[in-house]
Amino acid sequence: KVQLNLTHASESSSNDSNTKELAALQKERTIRSEANFFGSIQSGVDVAIYMGHARSGGGPDFSPPRLLRSGLPDYAFYRREKNGIRRLLKSLDNSLFPPAVVGLLACKSTQLFVSKIEKQVPNSLIVSAGDLFDYNDIVPTGFALLDSLLAEKCSSFFSESVRVRPLSADFLHFSRLP
């Protein structure tokens, strides 16, 4: 039996709208998205794939970015607090059984998250990005990853199948292949 549960974290594609006129709806969506992602991991989901922002080590994050007055993300806050990765590690620790696959399709997620997650779930396949990851690559890569898993592609074709776009192919990291 395979159960798929997909969620998205943004009320709209406009951060300005999400933090102003849609702020109340965005807050509700953030809460639902967090509950869906972290709750699924705790309930023992087989595959957890995050496609979003690494927030310089503070992700996974389902909220609009915390911004400085300059309008840039407050990366110092995210590096200091690390709320997302702490919550992810806690969810993995409290899971009924560890996911077989953890996908972290976010900028520099290999350096920012993989060593911590490998310690927590050493037998899970972790798919991550070793460099900046353009949104136009994240979504097709995420769907290619999901397709490869559902099609039960063997290790000789798995990484090739997931590397659907030239930019993604240079830096996707697989902790171990199925």
Short mmCIF file of N, CA and C in Angstrom, two decimals:
data_model
loop_
_atom_site.label_atom_id
_atom_site.label_comp_id
_atom_site.label_asym_id
_atom_site.label_seq_id
_atom_site.Cartn_x
_atom_site.Cartn_y
_atom_site.Cartn_z
N LYS A 1 0.85 -1.19 0.00
CA LYS A 1 0.00 0.00 0.00
C LYS A 1 0.89 1.24 0.00
N VAL A 2 0.61 2.14 -0.89
CA VAL A 2 1.34 3.40 -0.96
C VAL A 2 0.36 4.54 -0.73
N GLN A 3 0.69 5.40 0.18
CA GLN A 3 -0.13 6.58 0.44
C GLN A 3 0.71 7.81 0.18
N LEU A 4 0.24 8.68 -0.69
CA LEU A 4 0.94 9.92 -1.00
C LEU A 4 0.22 11.07 -0.33
N ASN A 5 0.99 11.93 0.26
CA ASN A 5 0.43 13.09 0.93
C ASN A 5 1.30 14.28 0.55
N LEU A 6 0.80 15.14 -0.31
CA LEU A 6 1.55 16.29 -0.79
C LEU A 6 0.99 17.57 -0.19
N THR A 7 1.86 18.49 0.09
CA THR A 7 1.42 19.77 0.62
C THR A 7 2.29 20.87 0.04
N HIS A 8 1.78 22.06 0.04
CA HIS A 8 2.60 23.21 -0.34
C HIS A 8 2.45 24.26 0.74
N ALA A 9 3.47 25.07 0.90
CA ALA A 9 3.54 25.95 2.06
C ALA A 9 3.15 27.39 1.79
N SER A 10 2.97 27.78 0.56
CA SER A 10 2.71 29.19 0.26
C SER A 10 1.27 29.40 -0.17
N GLU A 11 0.65 30.41 0.40
CA GLU A 11 -0.71 30.76 0.01
C GLU A 11 -0.74 31.33 -1.40
N SER A 12 0.31 32.04 -1.78
CA SER A 12 0.45 32.56 -3.14
C SER A 12 1.93 32.57 -3.49
N SER A 13 2.25 32.93 -4.71
CA SER A 13 3.66 33.01 -5.11
C SER A 13 4.30 34.33 -4.70
N SER A 14 3.53 35.22 -4.11
CA SER A 14 4.03 36.54 -3.71
C SER A 14 4.28 36.60 -2.21
N ASN A 15 5.56 36.73 -1.82
CA ASN A 15 5.87 36.87 -0.40
C ASN A 15 5.21 38.12 0.17
N ASP A 16 5.15 39.18 -0.62
CA ASP A 16 4.51 40.41 -0.17
C ASP A 16 3.04 40.16 0.18
N SER A 17 2.31 39.48 -0.69
CA SER A 17 0.91 39.16 -0.42
C SER A 17 0.78 38.21 0.76
N ASN A 18 1.66 37.22 0.84
CA ASN A 18 1.59 36.24 1.92
C ASN A 18 1.83 36.85 3.29
N THR A 19 2.54 37.96 3.35
CA THR A 19 2.83 38.59 4.63
C THR A 19 1.96 39.81 4.91
N LYS A 20 1.10 40.16 3.95
CA LYS A 20 0.21 41.32 4.14
C LYS A 20 -1.24 40.88 4.05
N GLU A 21 -1.87 41.05 2.89
CA GLU A 21 -3.31 40.79 2.80
C GLU A 21 -3.68 39.32 2.97
N LEU A 22 -2.76 38.41 2.72
CA LEU A 22 -3.04 36.98 2.90
C LEU A 22 -2.40 36.42 4.17
N ALA A 23 -1.95 37.28 5.06
CA ALA A 23 -1.18 36.84 6.24
C ALA A 23 -1.92 35.82 7.09
N ALA A 24 -3.21 36.04 7.35
CA ALA A 24 -3.97 35.11 8.19
C ALA A 24 -4.08 33.74 7.51
N LEU A 25 -4.39 33.75 6.22
CA LEU A 25 -4.47 32.48 5.48
C LEU A 25 -3.11 31.81 5.39
N GLN A 26 -2.05 32.61 5.22
CA GLN A 26 -0.70 32.06 5.14
C GLN A 26 -0.31 31.41 6.46
N LYS A 27 -0.67 32.02 7.56
CA LYS A 27 -0.35 31.45 8.88
C LYS A 27 -1.02 30.08 9.03
N GLU A 28 -2.28 29.98 8.63
CA GLU A 28 -2.99 28.69 8.69
C GLU A 28 -2.33 27.66 7.78
N ARG A 29 -1.96 28.07 6.58
CA ARG A 29 -1.32 27.14 5.64
C ARG A 29 0.02 26.67 6.19
N THR A 30 0.79 27.57 6.80
CA THR A 30 2.07 27.20 7.39
C THR A 30 1.87 26.13 8.46
N ILE A 31 0.89 26.34 9.33
CA ILE A 31 0.61 25.39 10.40
C ILE A 31 0.22 24.03 9.82
N ARG A 32 -0.65 24.03 8.81
CA ARG A 32 -1.07 22.76 8.17
C ARG A 32 0.11 22.07 7.48
N SER A 33 0.94 22.85 6.80
CA SER A 33 2.08 22.28 6.08
C SER A 33 3.08 21.66 7.04
N GLU A 34 3.37 22.36 8.13
CA GLU A 34 4.29 21.82 9.14
C GLU A 34 3.72 20.54 9.76
N ALA A 35 2.44 20.58 10.11
CA ALA A 35 1.80 19.40 10.71
C ALA A 35 1.83 18.22 9.74
N ASN A 36 1.60 18.50 8.48
CA ASN A 36 1.60 17.44 7.47
C ASN A 36 3.00 16.83 7.32
N PHE A 37 4.01 17.66 7.13
CA PHE A 37 5.36 17.16 6.90
C PHE A 37 5.93 16.46 8.14
N PHE A 38 5.98 17.18 9.24
CA PHE A 38 6.59 16.61 10.45
C PHE A 38 5.72 15.50 11.04
N GLY A 39 4.40 15.66 10.97
CA GLY A 39 3.49 14.63 11.47
C GLY A 39 3.59 13.34 10.67
N SER A 40 3.74 13.46 9.35
CA SER A 40 3.89 12.27 8.51
C SER A 40 5.16 11.51 8.88
N ILE A 41 6.22 12.23 9.14
CA ILE A 41 7.48 11.58 9.54
C ILE A 41 7.29 10.85 10.86
N GLN A 42 6.64 11.49 11.81
CA GLN A 42 6.43 10.86 13.12
C GLN A 42 5.53 9.63 13.02
N SER A 43 4.59 9.65 12.08
CA SER A 43 3.67 8.52 11.96
C SER A 43 4.28 7.35 11.20
N GLY A 44 5.50 7.52 10.69
CA GLY A 44 6.21 6.42 10.06
C GLY A 44 6.09 6.36 8.56
N VAL A 45 6.00 7.50 7.92
CA VAL A 45 5.93 7.56 6.46
C VAL A 45 7.18 6.91 5.86
N ASP A 46 7.03 6.28 4.70
CA ASP A 46 8.16 5.63 4.04
C ASP A 46 9.08 6.62 3.32
N VAL A 47 8.50 7.69 2.78
CA VAL A 47 9.26 8.66 2.00
C VAL A 47 8.85 10.06 2.43
N ALA A 48 9.81 10.89 2.76
CA ALA A 48 9.56 12.30 3.10
C ALA A 48 10.43 13.15 2.18
N ILE A 49 9.80 13.99 1.38
CA ILE A 49 10.54 14.85 0.46
C ILE A 49 10.18 16.30 0.75
N TYR A 50 11.19 17.09 1.05
CA TYR A 50 11.01 18.53 1.26
C TYR A 50 11.59 19.25 0.06
N MET A 51 10.78 20.10 -0.55
CA MET A 51 11.24 20.92 -1.67
C MET A 51 11.02 22.37 -1.26
N GLY A 52 12.08 23.03 -0.86
CA GLY A 52 11.92 24.40 -0.38
C GLY A 52 13.25 25.03 -0.03
N HIS A 53 13.19 25.90 0.96
CA HIS A 53 14.36 26.67 1.36
C HIS A 53 15.12 25.99 2.50
N ALA A 54 16.44 26.01 2.41
CA ALA A 54 17.29 25.49 3.49
C ALA A 54 17.48 26.54 4.57
N ARG A 55 17.26 27.79 4.24
CA ARG A 55 17.38 28.92 5.17
C ARG A 55 18.74 28.92 5.87
N SER A 56 19.78 28.63 5.12
CA SER A 56 21.15 28.68 5.62
C SER A 56 21.35 27.80 6.85
N GLY A 57 20.64 26.67 6.87
CA GLY A 57 20.74 25.73 7.99
C GLY A 57 19.57 25.79 8.93
N GLY A 58 18.68 26.74 8.76
CA GLY A 58 17.51 26.88 9.64
C GLY A 58 16.29 26.14 9.15
N GLY A 59 16.32 25.62 7.92
CA GLY A 59 15.17 24.92 7.36
C GLY A 59 15.18 23.46 7.77
N PRO A 60 14.24 22.68 7.29
CA PRO A 60 13.14 23.02 6.42
C PRO A 60 12.23 24.07 7.06
N ASP A 61 11.72 24.96 6.23
CA ASP A 61 10.90 26.05 6.74
C ASP A 61 9.68 26.23 5.86
N PHE A 62 8.53 26.30 6.48
CA PHE A 62 7.27 26.42 5.77
C PHE A 62 6.65 27.80 5.91
N SER A 63 7.34 28.71 6.55
CA SER A 63 6.86 30.07 6.77
C SER A 63 7.46 31.02 5.74
N PRO A 64 6.82 32.17 5.54
CA PRO A 64 7.50 33.20 4.75
C PRO A 64 8.83 33.54 5.43
N PRO A 65 9.82 33.97 4.68
CA PRO A 65 11.13 34.22 5.28
C PRO A 65 11.11 35.38 6.27
N ARG A 66 11.91 35.22 7.31
CA ARG A 66 12.14 36.33 8.24
C ARG A 66 13.13 37.25 7.53
N LEU A 67 12.75 38.51 7.38
CA LEU A 67 13.56 39.45 6.60
C LEU A 67 14.20 40.52 7.46
N LEU A 68 15.35 40.99 7.00
CA LEU A 68 16.00 42.16 7.58
C LEU A 68 15.35 43.41 6.98
N ARG A 69 15.67 44.56 7.52
CA ARG A 69 15.14 45.82 6.96
C ARG A 69 15.52 45.99 5.50
N SER A 70 16.64 45.43 5.12
CA SER A 70 17.10 45.52 3.73
C SER A 70 16.23 44.70 2.77
N GLY A 71 15.38 43.84 3.33
CA GLY A 71 14.54 42.98 2.51
C GLY A 71 15.16 41.62 2.25
N LEU A 72 16.40 41.41 2.68
CA LEU A 72 17.07 40.12 2.52
C LEU A 72 16.71 39.20 3.69
N PRO A 73 16.73 37.88 3.47
CA PRO A 73 16.46 36.96 4.57
C PRO A 73 17.46 37.15 5.72
N ASP A 74 16.99 36.96 6.93
CA ASP A 74 17.82 37.08 8.13
C ASP A 74 18.54 35.75 8.37
N TYR A 75 19.57 35.51 7.55
CA TYR A 75 20.28 34.24 7.63
C TYR A 75 20.98 34.03 8.97
N ALA A 76 21.41 35.09 9.61
CA ALA A 76 22.04 34.95 10.93
C ALA A 76 21.04 34.34 11.92
N PHE A 77 19.80 34.76 11.86
CA PHE A 77 18.75 34.19 12.71
C PHE A 77 18.59 32.70 12.43
N TYR A 78 18.48 32.34 11.16
CA TYR A 78 18.28 30.93 10.80
C TYR A 78 19.48 30.08 11.20
N ARG A 79 20.71 30.59 11.00
CA ARG A 79 21.91 29.83 11.38
C ARG A 79 21.97 29.65 12.90
N ARG A 80 21.52 30.64 13.64
CA ARG A 80 21.56 30.57 15.10
C ARG A 80 20.46 29.66 15.64
N GLU A 81 19.25 29.83 15.18
CA GLU A 81 18.10 29.13 15.77
C GLU A 81 17.91 27.70 15.25
N LYS A 82 18.12 27.49 13.97
CA LYS A 82 18.00 26.15 13.35
C LYS A 82 16.69 25.45 13.71
N ASN A 83 15.59 26.19 13.72
CA ASN A 83 14.30 25.63 14.13
C ASN A 83 13.85 24.45 13.27
N GLY A 84 14.00 24.57 11.96
CA GLY A 84 13.52 23.52 11.06
C GLY A 84 14.27 22.21 11.22
N ILE A 85 15.59 22.25 11.22
CA ILE A 85 16.35 21.01 11.33
C ILE A 85 16.18 20.40 12.71
N ARG A 86 16.05 21.23 13.74
CA ARG A 86 15.80 20.68 15.08
C ARG A 86 14.47 19.92 15.11
N ARG A 87 13.46 20.53 14.49
CA ARG A 87 12.15 19.88 14.46
C ARG A 87 12.19 18.62 13.61
N LEU A 88 12.91 18.64 12.51
CA LEU A 88 13.04 17.45 11.67
C LEU A 88 13.72 16.33 12.44
N LEU A 89 14.81 16.63 13.12
CA LEU A 89 15.52 15.60 13.89
C LEU A 89 14.65 15.05 15.01
N LYS A 90 13.90 15.91 15.66
CA LYS A 90 12.98 15.46 16.72
C LYS A 90 11.89 14.56 16.13
N SER A 91 11.37 14.93 14.96
CA SER A 91 10.35 14.11 14.30
C SER A 91 10.92 12.75 13.92
N LEU A 92 12.14 12.73 13.40
CA LEU A 92 12.79 11.46 13.06
C LEU A 92 13.01 10.61 14.31
N ASP A 93 13.41 11.25 15.40
CA ASP A 93 13.64 10.55 16.66
C ASP A 93 12.35 9.95 17.20
N ASN A 94 11.23 10.65 17.00
CA ASN A 94 9.94 10.21 17.52
C ASN A 94 9.13 9.38 16.53
N SER A 95 9.70 9.08 15.36
CA SER A 95 8.92 8.37 14.34
C SER A 95 8.71 6.91 14.73
N LEU A 96 7.59 6.36 14.28
CA LEU A 96 7.30 4.96 14.54
C LEU A 96 8.37 4.07 13.93
N PHE A 97 8.81 4.41 12.75
CA PHE A 97 9.97 3.79 12.11
C PHE A 97 10.54 4.81 11.14
N PRO A 98 11.85 4.78 10.91
CA PRO A 98 12.46 5.82 10.08
C PRO A 98 12.04 5.72 8.62
N PRO A 99 11.94 6.85 7.94
CA PRO A 99 11.62 6.81 6.51
C PRO A 99 12.73 6.09 5.74
N ALA A 100 12.35 5.38 4.70
CA ALA A 100 13.34 4.74 3.84
C ALA A 100 14.08 5.79 3.03
N VAL A 101 13.39 6.89 2.70
CA VAL A 101 13.97 7.96 1.90
C VAL A 101 13.63 9.30 2.53
N VAL A 102 14.66 10.13 2.69
CA VAL A 102 14.47 11.52 3.11
C VAL A 102 15.06 12.38 2.00
N GLY A 103 14.22 13.15 1.34
CA GLY A 103 14.67 14.06 0.30
C GLY A 103 14.66 15.48 0.80
N LEU A 104 15.79 16.13 0.72
CA LEU A 104 15.92 17.54 1.13
C LEU A 104 16.39 18.32 -0.09
N LEU A 105 15.44 18.69 -0.92
CA LEU A 105 15.75 19.40 -2.15
C LEU A 105 15.72 20.89 -1.86
N ALA A 106 16.84 21.36 -1.35
CA ALA A 106 17.00 22.75 -0.92
C ALA A 106 18.46 23.13 -1.10
N CYS A 107 18.72 24.41 -1.23
CA CYS A 107 20.09 24.90 -1.46
C CYS A 107 21.07 24.39 -0.41
N LYS A 108 22.16 23.82 -0.89
CA LYS A 108 23.27 23.38 -0.04
C LYS A 108 22.84 22.45 1.10
N SER A 109 21.77 21.69 0.88
CA SER A 109 21.26 20.82 1.94
C SER A 109 22.23 19.70 2.31
N THR A 110 23.11 19.31 1.40
CA THR A 110 24.10 18.28 1.74
C THR A 110 24.97 18.76 2.90
N GLN A 111 25.57 19.94 2.75
CA GLN A 111 26.45 20.47 3.80
C GLN A 111 25.68 20.86 5.06
N LEU A 112 24.48 21.38 4.89
CA LEU A 112 23.74 21.93 6.02
C LEU A 112 23.04 20.87 6.87
N PHE A 113 22.61 19.75 6.27
CA PHE A 113 21.74 18.83 7.00
C PHE A 113 22.16 17.36 7.02
N VAL A 114 22.82 16.90 5.98
CA VAL A 114 22.96 15.45 5.78
C VAL A 114 23.67 14.74 6.93
N SER A 115 24.77 15.27 7.42
CA SER A 115 25.51 14.55 8.48
C SER A 115 24.65 14.36 9.73
N LYS A 116 23.84 15.35 10.06
CA LYS A 116 22.95 15.23 11.23
C LYS A 116 21.88 14.17 10.99
N ILE A 117 21.32 14.17 9.80
CA ILE A 117 20.25 13.23 9.49
C ILE A 117 20.80 11.81 9.37
N GLU A 118 21.98 11.66 8.77
CA GLU A 118 22.58 10.32 8.66
C GLU A 118 22.82 9.70 10.03
N LYS A 119 23.18 10.51 11.01
CA LYS A 119 23.36 9.99 12.37
C LYS A 119 22.03 9.52 12.94
N GLN A 120 20.97 10.23 12.62
CA GLN A 120 19.64 9.93 13.15
C GLN A 120 19.02 8.71 12.45
N VAL A 121 19.17 8.64 11.14
CA VAL A 121 18.56 7.54 10.36
C VAL A 121 19.62 6.97 9.40
N PRO A 122 20.57 6.20 9.94
CA PRO A 122 21.71 5.74 9.13
C PRO A 122 21.34 4.80 7.98
N ASN A 123 20.19 4.17 8.03
CA ASN A 123 19.82 3.23 6.97
C ASN A 123 18.90 3.84 5.93
N SER A 124 18.60 5.11 6.05
CA SER A 124 17.74 5.79 5.08
C SER A 124 18.56 6.35 3.93
N LEU A 125 17.96 6.36 2.74
CA LEU A 125 18.55 7.05 1.60
C LEU A 125 18.25 8.53 1.77
N ILE A 126 19.26 9.35 1.71
CA ILE A 126 19.07 10.80 1.82
C ILE A 126 19.48 11.42 0.50
N VAL A 127 18.56 12.16 -0.09
CA VAL A 127 18.82 12.85 -1.35
C VAL A 127 18.88 14.33 -1.03
N SER A 128 19.98 14.97 -1.40
CA SER A 128 20.18 16.37 -1.05
C SER A 128 20.91 17.09 -2.17
N ALA A 129 21.06 18.39 -2.00
CA ALA A 129 21.74 19.22 -3.01
C ALA A 129 23.02 19.79 -2.42
N GLY A 130 24.11 19.69 -3.17
CA GLY A 130 25.40 20.17 -2.70
C GLY A 130 25.69 21.61 -3.04
N ASP A 131 24.77 22.29 -3.69
CA ASP A 131 25.01 23.67 -4.09
C ASP A 131 23.69 24.42 -4.12
N LEU A 132 23.70 25.63 -4.64
CA LEU A 132 22.47 26.39 -4.78
C LEU A 132 21.55 25.65 -5.73
N PHE A 133 20.27 25.69 -5.46
CA PHE A 133 19.29 24.90 -6.19
C PHE A 133 18.17 25.81 -6.67
N ASP A 134 18.15 26.08 -7.95
CA ASP A 134 17.15 26.97 -8.52
C ASP A 134 15.76 26.33 -8.43
N TYR A 135 14.76 27.14 -8.12
CA TYR A 135 13.39 26.62 -8.00
C TYR A 135 12.96 25.88 -9.26
N ASN A 136 13.39 26.35 -10.42
CA ASN A 136 13.03 25.68 -11.67
C ASN A 136 13.62 24.29 -11.78
N ASP A 137 14.60 23.95 -10.95
CA ASP A 137 15.15 22.60 -10.90
C ASP A 137 14.56 21.79 -9.74
N ILE A 138 14.20 22.45 -8.67
CA ILE A 138 13.70 21.73 -7.49
C ILE A 138 12.45 20.94 -7.81
N VAL A 139 11.46 21.59 -8.40
CA VAL A 139 10.18 20.92 -8.64
C VAL A 139 10.31 19.73 -9.58
N PRO A 140 10.92 19.87 -10.78
CA PRO A 140 11.04 18.68 -11.63
C PRO A 140 11.91 17.59 -11.01
N THR A 141 12.91 17.97 -10.25
CA THR A 141 13.75 16.97 -9.59
C THR A 141 12.94 16.22 -8.53
N GLY A 142 12.12 16.94 -7.78
CA GLY A 142 11.26 16.30 -6.78
C GLY A 142 10.30 15.31 -7.40
N PHE A 143 9.68 15.70 -8.51
CA PHE A 143 8.76 14.78 -9.18
C PHE A 143 9.51 13.60 -9.81
N ALA A 144 10.70 13.83 -10.32
CA ALA A 144 11.50 12.73 -10.87
C ALA A 144 11.91 11.76 -9.76
N LEU A 145 12.24 12.29 -8.59
CA LEU A 145 12.57 11.44 -7.44
C LEU A 145 11.36 10.59 -7.07
N LEU A 146 10.21 11.22 -6.97
CA LEU A 146 8.99 10.49 -6.63
C LEU A 146 8.68 9.43 -7.69
N ASP A 147 8.82 9.79 -8.96
CA ASP A 147 8.57 8.85 -10.05
C ASP A 147 9.53 7.66 -9.98
N SER A 148 10.80 7.92 -9.71
CA SER A 148 11.79 6.84 -9.62
C SER A 148 11.47 5.89 -8.47
N LEU A 149 11.00 6.44 -7.37
CA LEU A 149 10.65 5.60 -6.22
C LEU A 149 9.41 4.76 -6.52
N LEU A 150 8.39 5.40 -7.09
CA LEU A 150 7.15 4.67 -7.38
C LEU A 150 7.35 3.61 -8.46
N ALA A 151 8.25 3.87 -9.40
CA ALA A 151 8.54 2.91 -10.46
C ALA A 151 9.52 1.83 -10.00
N GLU A 152 10.01 1.96 -8.76
CA GLU A 152 10.95 1.02 -8.17
C GLU A 152 12.17 0.80 -9.06
N LYS A 153 12.73 1.90 -9.51
CA LYS A 153 13.91 1.81 -10.37
C LYS A 153 15.11 1.33 -9.55
N CYS A 154 15.88 0.45 -10.11
CA CYS A 154 17.03 -0.10 -9.39
C CYS A 154 18.17 0.91 -9.38
N SER A 155 19.16 0.64 -8.56
CA SER A 155 20.24 1.60 -8.33
C SER A 155 20.97 2.01 -9.60
N SER A 156 21.07 1.11 -10.57
CA SER A 156 21.81 1.48 -11.78
C SER A 156 21.09 2.56 -12.59
N PHE A 157 19.79 2.72 -12.40
CA PHE A 157 19.04 3.74 -13.14
C PHE A 157 18.50 4.85 -12.24
N PHE A 158 18.55 4.63 -10.93
CA PHE A 158 17.89 5.55 -10.00
C PHE A 158 18.45 6.96 -10.08
N SER A 159 19.75 7.12 -9.87
CA SER A 159 20.32 8.47 -9.85
C SER A 159 20.21 9.13 -11.21
N GLU A 160 20.36 8.36 -12.28
CA GLU A 160 20.21 8.92 -13.63
C GLU A 160 18.79 9.41 -13.86
N SER A 161 17.80 8.69 -13.34
CA SER A 161 16.40 9.08 -13.50
C SER A 161 16.07 10.37 -12.76
N VAL A 162 16.65 10.54 -11.60
CA VAL A 162 16.36 11.71 -10.78
C VAL A 162 17.04 12.95 -11.33
N ARG A 163 18.15 12.79 -11.98
CA ARG A 163 18.91 13.93 -12.50
C ARG A 163 18.31 14.38 -13.83
N VAL A 164 17.14 15.00 -13.74
CA VAL A 164 16.36 15.31 -14.93
C VAL A 164 16.80 16.57 -15.65
N ARG A 165 17.52 17.44 -14.99
CA ARG A 165 17.90 18.71 -15.60
C ARG A 165 19.40 18.88 -15.49
N PRO A 166 20.02 19.51 -16.46
CA PRO A 166 21.48 19.66 -16.44
C PRO A 166 22.02 20.31 -15.17
N LEU A 167 21.36 21.33 -14.66
CA LEU A 167 21.88 21.99 -13.46
C LEU A 167 21.81 21.07 -12.25
N SER A 168 20.77 20.27 -12.15
CA SER A 168 20.63 19.37 -11.01
C SER A 168 21.68 18.26 -11.03
N ALA A 169 22.06 17.83 -12.21
CA ALA A 169 22.93 16.67 -12.34
C ALA A 169 24.30 16.88 -11.71
N ASP A 170 24.73 18.10 -11.62
CA ASP A 170 26.08 18.36 -11.13
C ASP A 170 26.24 18.24 -9.62
N PHE A 171 25.15 18.31 -8.86
CA PHE A 171 25.36 18.38 -7.42
C PHE A 171 24.38 17.62 -6.56
N LEU A 172 23.50 16.81 -7.12
CA LEU A 172 22.64 16.00 -6.26
C LEU A 172 23.50 14.98 -5.53
N HIS A 173 23.20 14.77 -4.26
CA HIS A 173 23.95 13.85 -3.42
C HIS A 173 23.01 12.74 -2.97
N PHE A 174 23.46 11.50 -3.08
CA PHE A 174 22.71 10.35 -2.60
C PHE A 174 23.55 9.70 -1.51
N SER A 175 23.02 9.59 -0.31
CA SER A 175 23.80 9.01 0.78
C SER A 175 24.11 7.54 0.50
N ARG A 176 23.20 6.87 -0.13
CA ARG A 176 23.40 5.50 -0.60
C ARG A 176 22.27 5.23 -1.58
N LEU A 177 22.50 4.41 -2.56
CA LEU A 177 21.47 4.14 -3.56
C LEU A 177 20.68 2.90 -3.18
N PRO A 178 19.38 2.88 -3.57
CA PRO A 178 18.53 1.73 -3.22
C PRO A 178 18.98 0.47 -3.95
#
